[in-house]
């Protein structure tokens, strides 16, 4: 989004109409960094014990509450990294999709099922979840919940 002073904006409007450029304005990023930045590669795990516990809790919840597709997909979850609270957060789901002993026929369908299950499981009002394959590459990035 562009922000300009009133004088600069008026001047810029004239320039924009005449030249097609808005002179005298500067770019200001208005999107919060943590809310929409795509994390294409699985971030480092600062607390592996916690991320494994998050994954166990998630798997248990999906086993009890998920759809058949979600129950199948959740068996691939290794860790869940990130912070999410009652208001916002970001979660990064590490899986063995595209690896492991049993191949996944449709990795995107499994990743989507995991993102949707996470959306129902988490306790935040809003945030993002990303799902990563065995190599740490994003299959689903910034699924909004």
Short mmCIF file of C-alpha atoms in Angstrom, two decimals:
data_model
loop_
_atom_site.label_atom_id
_atom_site.label_comp_id
_atom_site.label_asym_id
_atom_site.label_seq_id
_atom_site.Cartn_x
_atom_site.Cartn_y
_atom_site.Cartn_z
CA UNK A 1 0.00 0.00 0.00
CA UNK A 2 1.24 3.52 -0.73
CA UNK A 3 1.04 6.27 1.84
CA UNK A 4 1.60 9.93 0.98
CA UNK A 5 1.08 13.27 2.65
CA UNK A 6 -1.97 15.25 1.41
CA UNK A 7 0.26 17.73 -0.49
CA UNK A 8 2.37 14.93 -1.91
CA UNK A 9 -0.76 12.95 -2.81
CA UNK A 10 -2.33 15.90 -4.63
CA UNK A 11 0.91 16.52 -6.46
CA UNK A 12 1.26 12.83 -7.17
CA UNK A 13 -2.25 12.62 -8.58
CA UNK A 14 -1.41 15.32 -11.13
CA UNK A 15 1.86 13.63 -11.95
CA UNK A 16 0.16 10.25 -12.10
CA UNK A 17 -2.35 11.52 -14.62
CA UNK A 18 0.31 13.28 -16.67
CA UNK A 19 3.17 10.82 -16.47
CA UNK A 20 1.78 7.62 -14.97
CA UNK A 21 4.07 7.78 -11.92
CA UNK A 22 3.33 8.98 -8.39
CA UNK A 23 6.29 11.23 -7.52
CA UNK A 24 7.04 12.21 -3.93
CA UNK A 25 5.53 9.14 -2.27
CA UNK A 26 7.29 6.33 -0.52
CA UNK A 27 6.33 2.69 -0.14
CA UNK A 28 5.21 1.60 3.30
CA UNK A 29 4.48 -2.04 4.06
CA UNK A 30 1.19 -2.26 5.94
CA UNK A 31 0.82 -6.04 6.12
CA UNK A 32 2.13 -7.50 9.38
CA UNK A 33 5.24 -9.54 8.64
CA UNK A 34 4.20 -12.66 10.53
CA UNK A 35 0.70 -12.89 9.09
CA UNK A 36 1.30 -13.44 5.41
CA UNK A 37 4.96 -14.19 4.80
CA UNK A 38 5.19 -17.53 3.07
CA UNK A 39 7.60 -19.93 4.73
CA UNK A 40 8.57 -22.10 1.75
CA UNK A 41 10.94 -24.27 3.79
CA UNK A 42 10.16 -25.80 7.17
CA UNK A 43 11.62 -23.52 9.86
CA UNK A 44 14.04 -24.76 12.48
CA UNK A 45 12.45 -26.50 15.46
CA UNK A 46 13.40 -24.59 18.62
CA UNK A 47 11.70 -27.10 20.97
CA UNK A 48 11.53 -30.61 19.52
CA UNK A 49 9.90 -32.12 22.62
CA UNK A 50 7.08 -29.59 22.41
CA UNK A 51 6.61 -30.01 18.66
CA UNK A 52 6.37 -33.80 19.06
CA UNK A 53 3.79 -33.35 21.84
CA UNK A 54 1.81 -30.98 19.61
CA UNK A 55 1.84 -33.67 16.89
CA UNK A 56 0.69 -36.39 19.34
CA UNK A 57 -2.14 -34.16 20.60
CA UNK A 58 -3.18 -33.33 17.04
CA UNK A 59 -3.11 -36.98 15.93
CA UNK A 60 -5.21 -38.01 18.95
CA UNK A 61 -7.78 -35.29 18.25
CA UNK A 62 -8.03 -36.17 14.55
CA UNK A 63 -8.38 -39.88 15.39
CA UNK A 64 -11.45 -38.97 17.48
CA UNK A 65 -12.91 -36.10 15.43
CA UNK A 66 -11.52 -36.15 11.90
CA UNK A 67 -12.89 -37.35 8.60
CA UNK A 68 -11.59 -40.64 7.16
CA UNK A 69 -9.25 -38.66 4.82
CA UNK A 70 -7.94 -36.62 7.78
CA UNK A 71 -7.42 -39.74 9.92
CA UNK A 72 -5.39 -41.29 7.12
CA UNK A 73 -3.35 -38.11 6.54
CA UNK A 74 -2.62 -37.47 10.21
CA UNK A 75 -0.57 -40.67 10.41
CA UNK A 76 2.04 -38.78 8.36
CA UNK A 77 2.48 -35.93 10.89
CA UNK A 78 5.86 -35.88 12.63
CA UNK A 79 6.02 -32.50 14.40
CA UNK A 80 4.04 -29.29 14.69
CA UNK A 81 6.24 -26.24 15.12
CA UNK A 82 5.02 -22.77 15.93
CA UNK A 83 3.07 -20.62 18.28
CA UNK A 84 -0.65 -20.15 18.24
CA UNK A 85 -2.78 -18.84 21.04
CA UNK A 86 -6.38 -17.77 21.50
CA UNK A 87 -6.07 -14.93 18.98
CA UNK A 88 -3.45 -15.51 16.28
CA UNK A 89 -0.58 -17.71 15.30
CA UNK A 90 1.40 -19.62 12.76
CA UNK A 91 1.86 -23.38 12.70
CA UNK A 92 4.20 -25.49 10.60
CA UNK A 93 3.25 -29.16 10.21
CA UNK A 94 6.17 -31.47 9.42
CA UNK A 95 5.20 -34.74 7.70
CA UNK A 96 6.79 -37.71 5.98
CA UNK A 97 4.67 -37.16 2.86
CA UNK A 98 6.71 -38.12 -0.25
CA UNK A 99 8.89 -40.32 1.93
CA UNK A 100 8.47 -43.00 4.52
CA UNK A 101 7.66 -46.65 3.95
CA UNK A 102 4.19 -46.16 2.47
CA UNK A 103 3.92 -43.72 -0.45
CA UNK A 104 1.09 -41.17 -0.52
CA UNK A 105 -0.98 -41.35 -3.71
CA UNK A 106 -2.10 -37.70 -3.63
CA UNK A 107 0.24 -35.60 -1.51
CA UNK A 108 -1.74 -32.39 -2.06
CA UNK A 109 -5.00 -34.00 -0.95
CA UNK A 110 -3.27 -35.26 2.21
CA UNK A 111 -1.74 -31.85 2.89
CA UNK A 112 -5.11 -30.16 2.38
CA UNK A 113 -6.79 -32.64 4.73
CA UNK A 114 -4.16 -31.87 7.39
CA UNK A 115 -4.58 -28.10 6.99
CA UNK A 116 -8.36 -28.42 7.29
CA UNK A 117 -8.07 -30.67 10.34
CA UNK A 118 -5.64 -28.25 11.97
CA UNK A 119 -8.12 -25.46 11.31
CA UNK A 120 -10.75 -27.35 13.32
CA UNK A 121 -8.33 -28.48 16.05
CA UNK A 122 -6.44 -25.31 16.97
CA UNK A 123 -7.84 -22.79 19.45
CA UNK A 124 -6.89 -19.55 17.70
CA UNK A 125 -9.36 -17.13 16.20
CA UNK A 126 -7.10 -16.59 13.20
CA UNK A 127 -3.71 -17.55 11.87
CA UNK A 128 -1.94 -19.64 9.28
CA UNK A 129 -0.91 -23.28 9.00
CA UNK A 130 1.59 -24.64 6.49
CA UNK A 131 2.19 -28.32 5.71
CA UNK A 132 5.62 -29.61 4.66
CA UNK A 133 6.79 -32.79 2.95
CA UNK A 134 9.56 -35.10 4.15
CA UNK A 135 12.23 -32.84 2.61
CA UNK A 136 10.88 -29.76 4.40
CA UNK A 137 9.32 -28.14 1.32
CA UNK A 138 5.91 -26.50 1.60
CA UNK A 139 2.99 -28.43 0.14
CA UNK A 140 0.44 -25.99 1.55
CA UNK A 141 1.63 -22.54 2.63
CA UNK A 142 -0.36 -20.14 4.78
CA UNK A 143 -3.72 -21.93 4.91
CA UNK A 144 -5.76 -19.35 6.79
CA UNK A 145 -7.76 -20.38 9.84
#
